[in-house]
PDB file of C-alpha atoms in Angstrom:
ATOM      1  CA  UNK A 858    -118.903  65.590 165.338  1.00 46.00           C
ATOM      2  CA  UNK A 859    -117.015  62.294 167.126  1.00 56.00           C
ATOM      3  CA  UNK A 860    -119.854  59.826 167.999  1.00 61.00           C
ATOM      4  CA  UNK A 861    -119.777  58.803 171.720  1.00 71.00           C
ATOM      5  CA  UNK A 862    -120.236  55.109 170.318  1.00 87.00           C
ATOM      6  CA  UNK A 863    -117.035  55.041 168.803  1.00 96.00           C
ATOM      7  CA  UNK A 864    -114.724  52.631 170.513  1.00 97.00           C
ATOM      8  CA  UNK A 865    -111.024  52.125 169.213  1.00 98.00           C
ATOM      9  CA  UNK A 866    -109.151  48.929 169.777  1.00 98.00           C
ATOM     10  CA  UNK A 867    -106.370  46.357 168.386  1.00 98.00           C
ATOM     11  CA  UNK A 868    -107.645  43.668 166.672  1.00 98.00           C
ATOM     12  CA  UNK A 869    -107.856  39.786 167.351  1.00 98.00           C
ATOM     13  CA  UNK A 870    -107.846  36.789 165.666  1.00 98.00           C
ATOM     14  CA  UNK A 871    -111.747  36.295 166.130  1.00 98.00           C
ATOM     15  CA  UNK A 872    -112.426  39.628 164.142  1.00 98.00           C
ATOM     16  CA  UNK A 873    -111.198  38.370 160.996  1.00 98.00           C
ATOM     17  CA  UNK A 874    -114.423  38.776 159.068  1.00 98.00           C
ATOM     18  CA  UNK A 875    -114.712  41.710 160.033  1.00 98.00           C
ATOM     19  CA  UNK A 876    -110.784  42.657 159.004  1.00 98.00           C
ATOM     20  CA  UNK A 877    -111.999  41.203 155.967  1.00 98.00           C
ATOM     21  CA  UNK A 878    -114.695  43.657 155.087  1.00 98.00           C
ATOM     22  CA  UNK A 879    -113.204  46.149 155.635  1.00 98.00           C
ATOM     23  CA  UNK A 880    -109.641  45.281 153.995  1.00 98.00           C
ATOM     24  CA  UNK A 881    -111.703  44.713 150.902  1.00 98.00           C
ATOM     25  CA  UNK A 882    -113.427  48.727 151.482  1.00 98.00           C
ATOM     26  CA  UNK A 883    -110.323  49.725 151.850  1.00 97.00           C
ATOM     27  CA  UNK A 884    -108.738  48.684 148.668  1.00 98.00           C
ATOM     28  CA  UNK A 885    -112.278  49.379 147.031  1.00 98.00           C
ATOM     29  CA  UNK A 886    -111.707  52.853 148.183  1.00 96.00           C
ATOM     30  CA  UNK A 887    -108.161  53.758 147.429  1.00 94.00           C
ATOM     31  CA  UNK A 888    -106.409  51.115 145.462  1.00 94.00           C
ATOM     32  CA  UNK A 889    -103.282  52.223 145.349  1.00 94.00           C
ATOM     33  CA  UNK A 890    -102.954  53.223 148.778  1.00 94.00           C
ATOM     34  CA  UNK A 891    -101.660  49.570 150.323  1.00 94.00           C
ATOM     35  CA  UNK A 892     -99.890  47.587 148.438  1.00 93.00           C
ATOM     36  CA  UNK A 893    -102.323  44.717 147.531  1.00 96.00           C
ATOM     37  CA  UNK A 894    -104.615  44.844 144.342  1.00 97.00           C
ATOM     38  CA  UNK A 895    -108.620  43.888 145.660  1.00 97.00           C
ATOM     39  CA  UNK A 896    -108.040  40.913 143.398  1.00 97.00           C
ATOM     40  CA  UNK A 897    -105.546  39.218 145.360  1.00 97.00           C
ATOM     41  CA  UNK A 898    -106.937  40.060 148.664  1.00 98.00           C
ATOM     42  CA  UNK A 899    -110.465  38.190 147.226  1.00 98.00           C
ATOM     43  CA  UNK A 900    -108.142  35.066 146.989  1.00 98.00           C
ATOM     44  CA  UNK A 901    -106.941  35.257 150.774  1.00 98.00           C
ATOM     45  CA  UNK A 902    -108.815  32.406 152.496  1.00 98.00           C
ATOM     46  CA  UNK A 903    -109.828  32.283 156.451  1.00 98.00           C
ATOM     47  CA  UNK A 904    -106.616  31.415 157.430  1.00 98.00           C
ATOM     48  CA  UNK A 905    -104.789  34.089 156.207  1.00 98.00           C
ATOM     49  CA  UNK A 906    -107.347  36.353 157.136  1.00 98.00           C
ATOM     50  CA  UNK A 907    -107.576  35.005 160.790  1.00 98.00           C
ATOM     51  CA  UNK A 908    -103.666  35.587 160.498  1.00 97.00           C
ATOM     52  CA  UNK A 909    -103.681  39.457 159.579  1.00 97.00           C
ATOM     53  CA  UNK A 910    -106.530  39.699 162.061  1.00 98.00           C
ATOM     54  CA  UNK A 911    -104.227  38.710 165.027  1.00 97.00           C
ATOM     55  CA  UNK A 912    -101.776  41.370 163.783  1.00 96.00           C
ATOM     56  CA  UNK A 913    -103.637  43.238 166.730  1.00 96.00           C
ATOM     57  CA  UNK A 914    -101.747  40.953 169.268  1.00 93.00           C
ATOM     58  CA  UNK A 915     -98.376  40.255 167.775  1.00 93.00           C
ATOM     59  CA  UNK A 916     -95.406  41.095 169.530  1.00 88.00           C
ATOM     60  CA  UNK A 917     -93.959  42.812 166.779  1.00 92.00           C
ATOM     61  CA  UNK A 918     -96.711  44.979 165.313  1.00 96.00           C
ATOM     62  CA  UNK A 919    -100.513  45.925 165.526  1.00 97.00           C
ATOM     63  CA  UNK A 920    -103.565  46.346 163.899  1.00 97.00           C
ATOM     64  CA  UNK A 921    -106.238  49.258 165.261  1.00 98.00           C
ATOM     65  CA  UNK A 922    -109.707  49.929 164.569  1.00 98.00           C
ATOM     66  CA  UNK A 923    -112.460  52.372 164.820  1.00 98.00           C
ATOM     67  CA  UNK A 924    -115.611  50.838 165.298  1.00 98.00           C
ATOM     68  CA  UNK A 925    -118.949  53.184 165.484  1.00 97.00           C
ATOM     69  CA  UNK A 926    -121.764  52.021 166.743  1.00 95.00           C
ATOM     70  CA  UNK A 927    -121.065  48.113 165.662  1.00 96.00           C
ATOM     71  CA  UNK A 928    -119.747  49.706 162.206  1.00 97.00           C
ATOM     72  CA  UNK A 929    -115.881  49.239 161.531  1.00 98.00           C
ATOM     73  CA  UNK A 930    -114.890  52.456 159.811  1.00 98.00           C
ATOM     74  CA  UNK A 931    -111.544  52.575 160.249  1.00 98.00           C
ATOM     75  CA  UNK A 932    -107.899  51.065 160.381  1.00 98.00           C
ATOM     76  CA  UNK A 933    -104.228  51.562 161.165  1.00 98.00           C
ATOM     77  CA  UNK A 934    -101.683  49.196 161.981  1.00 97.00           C
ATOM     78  CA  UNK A 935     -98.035  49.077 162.437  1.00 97.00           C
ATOM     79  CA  UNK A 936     -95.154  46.647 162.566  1.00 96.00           C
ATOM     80  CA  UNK A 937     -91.000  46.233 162.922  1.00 96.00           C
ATOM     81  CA  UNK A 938     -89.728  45.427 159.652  1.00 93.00           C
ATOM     82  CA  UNK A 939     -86.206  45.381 160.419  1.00 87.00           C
ATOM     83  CA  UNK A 940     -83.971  45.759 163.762  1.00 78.00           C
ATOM     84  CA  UNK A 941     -82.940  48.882 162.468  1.00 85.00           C
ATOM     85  CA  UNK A 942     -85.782  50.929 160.524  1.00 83.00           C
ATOM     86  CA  UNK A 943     -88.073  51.063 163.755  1.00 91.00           C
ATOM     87  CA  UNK A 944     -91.491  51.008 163.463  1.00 97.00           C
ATOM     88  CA  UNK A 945     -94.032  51.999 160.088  1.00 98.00           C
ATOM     89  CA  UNK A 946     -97.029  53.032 159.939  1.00 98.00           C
ATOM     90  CA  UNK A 947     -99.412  51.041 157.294  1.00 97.00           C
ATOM     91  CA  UNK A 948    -103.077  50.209 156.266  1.00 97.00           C
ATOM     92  CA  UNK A 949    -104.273  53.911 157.083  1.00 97.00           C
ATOM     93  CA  UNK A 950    -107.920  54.266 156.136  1.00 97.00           C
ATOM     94  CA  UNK A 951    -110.865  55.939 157.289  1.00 97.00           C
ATOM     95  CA  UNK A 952    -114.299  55.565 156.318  1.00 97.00           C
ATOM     96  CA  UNK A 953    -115.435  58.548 154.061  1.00 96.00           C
ATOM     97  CA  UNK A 954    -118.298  59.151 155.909  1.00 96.00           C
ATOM     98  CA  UNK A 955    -115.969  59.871 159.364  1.00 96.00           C
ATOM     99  CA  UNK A 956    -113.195  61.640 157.966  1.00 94.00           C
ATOM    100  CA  UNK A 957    -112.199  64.710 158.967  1.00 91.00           C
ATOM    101  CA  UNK A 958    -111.731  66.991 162.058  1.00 85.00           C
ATOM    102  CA  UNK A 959    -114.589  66.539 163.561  1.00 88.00           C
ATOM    103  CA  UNK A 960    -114.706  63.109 163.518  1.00 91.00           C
ATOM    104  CA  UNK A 961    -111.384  62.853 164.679  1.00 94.00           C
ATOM    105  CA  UNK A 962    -111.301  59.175 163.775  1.00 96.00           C
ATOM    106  CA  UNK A 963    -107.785  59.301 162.113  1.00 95.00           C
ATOM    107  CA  UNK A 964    -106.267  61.077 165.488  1.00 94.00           C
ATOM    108  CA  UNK A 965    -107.547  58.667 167.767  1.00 97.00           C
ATOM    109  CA  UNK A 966    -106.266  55.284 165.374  1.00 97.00           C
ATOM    110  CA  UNK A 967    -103.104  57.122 165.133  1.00 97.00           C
ATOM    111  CA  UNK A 968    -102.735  57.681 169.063  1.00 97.00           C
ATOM    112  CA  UNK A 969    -103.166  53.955 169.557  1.00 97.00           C
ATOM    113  CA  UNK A 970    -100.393  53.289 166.606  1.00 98.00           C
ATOM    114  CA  UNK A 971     -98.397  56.157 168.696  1.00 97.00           C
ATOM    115  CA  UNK A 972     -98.398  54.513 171.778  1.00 97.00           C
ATOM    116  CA  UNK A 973     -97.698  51.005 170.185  1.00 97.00           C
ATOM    117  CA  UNK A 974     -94.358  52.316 168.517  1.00 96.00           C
ATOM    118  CA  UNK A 975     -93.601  54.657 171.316  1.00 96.00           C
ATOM    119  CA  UNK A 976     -92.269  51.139 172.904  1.00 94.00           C
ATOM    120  CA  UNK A 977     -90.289  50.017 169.517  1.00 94.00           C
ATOM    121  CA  UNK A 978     -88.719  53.496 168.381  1.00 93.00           C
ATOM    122  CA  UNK A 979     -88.390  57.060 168.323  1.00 94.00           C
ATOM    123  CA  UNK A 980     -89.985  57.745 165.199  1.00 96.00           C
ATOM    124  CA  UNK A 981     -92.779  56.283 163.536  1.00 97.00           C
ATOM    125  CA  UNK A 982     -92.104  55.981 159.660  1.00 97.00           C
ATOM    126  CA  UNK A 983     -94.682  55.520 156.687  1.00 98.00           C
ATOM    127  CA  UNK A 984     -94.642  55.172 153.145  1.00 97.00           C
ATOM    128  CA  UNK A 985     -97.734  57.197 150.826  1.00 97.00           C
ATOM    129  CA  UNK A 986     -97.768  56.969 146.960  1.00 96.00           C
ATOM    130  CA  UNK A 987     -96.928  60.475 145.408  1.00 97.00           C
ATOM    131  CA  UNK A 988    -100.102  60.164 144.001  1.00 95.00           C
ATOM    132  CA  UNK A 989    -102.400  60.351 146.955  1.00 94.00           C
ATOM    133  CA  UNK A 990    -102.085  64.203 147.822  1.00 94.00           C
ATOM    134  CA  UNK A 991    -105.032  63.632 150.569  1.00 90.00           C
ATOM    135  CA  UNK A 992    -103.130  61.300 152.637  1.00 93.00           C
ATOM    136  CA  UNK A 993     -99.809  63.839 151.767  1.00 96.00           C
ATOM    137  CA  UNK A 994    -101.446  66.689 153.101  1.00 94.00           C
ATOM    138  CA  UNK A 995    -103.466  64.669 156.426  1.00 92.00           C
ATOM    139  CA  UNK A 996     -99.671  62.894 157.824  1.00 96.00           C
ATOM    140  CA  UNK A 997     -98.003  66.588 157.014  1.00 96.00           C
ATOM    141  CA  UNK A 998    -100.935  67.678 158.908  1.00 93.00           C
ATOM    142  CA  UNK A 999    -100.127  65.148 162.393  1.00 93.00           C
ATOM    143  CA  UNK A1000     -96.490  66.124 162.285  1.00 95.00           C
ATOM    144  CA  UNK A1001     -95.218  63.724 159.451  1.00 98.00           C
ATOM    145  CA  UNK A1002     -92.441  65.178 156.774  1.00 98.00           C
ATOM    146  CA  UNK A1003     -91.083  63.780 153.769  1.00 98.00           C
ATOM    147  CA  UNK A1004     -87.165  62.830 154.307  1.00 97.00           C
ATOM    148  CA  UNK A1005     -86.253  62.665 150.733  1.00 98.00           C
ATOM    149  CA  UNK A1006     -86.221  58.912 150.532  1.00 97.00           C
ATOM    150  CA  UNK A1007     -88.149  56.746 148.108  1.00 98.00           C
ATOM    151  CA  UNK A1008     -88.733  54.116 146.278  1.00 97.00           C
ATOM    152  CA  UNK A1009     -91.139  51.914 143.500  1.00 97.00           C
ATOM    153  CA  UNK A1010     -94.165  51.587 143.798  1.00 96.00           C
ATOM    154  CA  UNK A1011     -94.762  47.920 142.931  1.00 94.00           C
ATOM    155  CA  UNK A1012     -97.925  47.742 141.803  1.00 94.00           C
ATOM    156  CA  UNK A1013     -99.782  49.572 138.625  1.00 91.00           C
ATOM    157  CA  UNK A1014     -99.877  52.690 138.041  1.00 92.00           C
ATOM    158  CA  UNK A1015     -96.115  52.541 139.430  1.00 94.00           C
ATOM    159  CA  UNK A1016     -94.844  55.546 140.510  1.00 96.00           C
ATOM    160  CA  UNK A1017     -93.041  56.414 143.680  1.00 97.00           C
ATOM    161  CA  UNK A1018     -93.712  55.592 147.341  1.00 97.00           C
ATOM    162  CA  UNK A1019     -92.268  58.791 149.226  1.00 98.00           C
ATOM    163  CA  UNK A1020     -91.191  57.905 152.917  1.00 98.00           C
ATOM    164  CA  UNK A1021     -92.080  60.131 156.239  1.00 98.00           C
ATOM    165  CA  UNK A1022     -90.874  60.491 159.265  1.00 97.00           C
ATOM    166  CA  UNK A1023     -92.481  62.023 162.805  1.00 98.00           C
ATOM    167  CA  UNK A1024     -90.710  62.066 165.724  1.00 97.00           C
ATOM    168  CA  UNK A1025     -92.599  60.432 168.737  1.00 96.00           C
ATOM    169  CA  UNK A1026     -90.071  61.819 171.666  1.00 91.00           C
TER     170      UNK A1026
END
């Protein structure tokens, strides 16, 4: 069931502690899910986590979150890497305890990352590991298919990064 306390919004520079925590959950969670081992994001100091925090209000991409009741439980964000790939979807998580249907917290974050890219692109791209069948079968779910294209993963276990594709228009 969706709580009526959730509340979904881009980040700011200001919430970095709380980007922190929950970059750190994240990685704790699924570490092979975002390209950063929990090691390295231990050594990230306030700056650089003020600096991800304001990814919420860069020109070029955002950061979302769920919060529930004061409780940040989950995250997407988005960004341009290039003139020509449009925009990518990264740094999809969701709390374990609100995943699902019901919750609906992964629809709503990835409404907000919709409407961000709908103004940079067509399509919004993403990258998942091969090995993260969960995360396969929720993107196939929302209208996301593989297009064939991959590449390294650069981090251990290796493996491949398989890219997807949903139209937005």
């Amino acid at each position: 069931m969706r709580s009526t306390d959730l509340v979904i919004r881009t980040t700011t520079e200001d919430d970095w502690r709380e980007v922190r925590a929950l970059r750190l959950e994240m990685l704790r969670d699924t570490p092979i899910a975002y390209g950063e081992t929990l090691e390295h994001a231990l050594t990230v100091d306030e700056s650089g986590w003020r600096t991800r925090a304001a990814r919420g209000t860069a020109p070029r991409q955002t950061a979302v979150v769920a919060i529930d009741g004061g409780r940040w439980v989950g995250h997407m964000g988005g960004y341009i890497p290039d003139a020509t790939s449009g925009p990518m979807l990264v740094g999809v998580y969701v709390a374990p305890d609100h995943r699902g249907e019901k919750a609906g917290v992964a629809r709503l974050l990835l409404e907000a990352v919709e409407r961000w890219a709908l103004g940079h692109g067509d399509t919004l791209r993403l990258e998942v590991h091969e090995d993260n069948p969960r995360a396969l079968r929720f993107y196939e779910k929302l209208g996301f298919t593989l297009t064939g294209r991959s590449r390294e993963y650069e981090l251990e276990p290796g493996g491949l990064e398989l890219e997807m594709i949903k139209p937005l228009r």
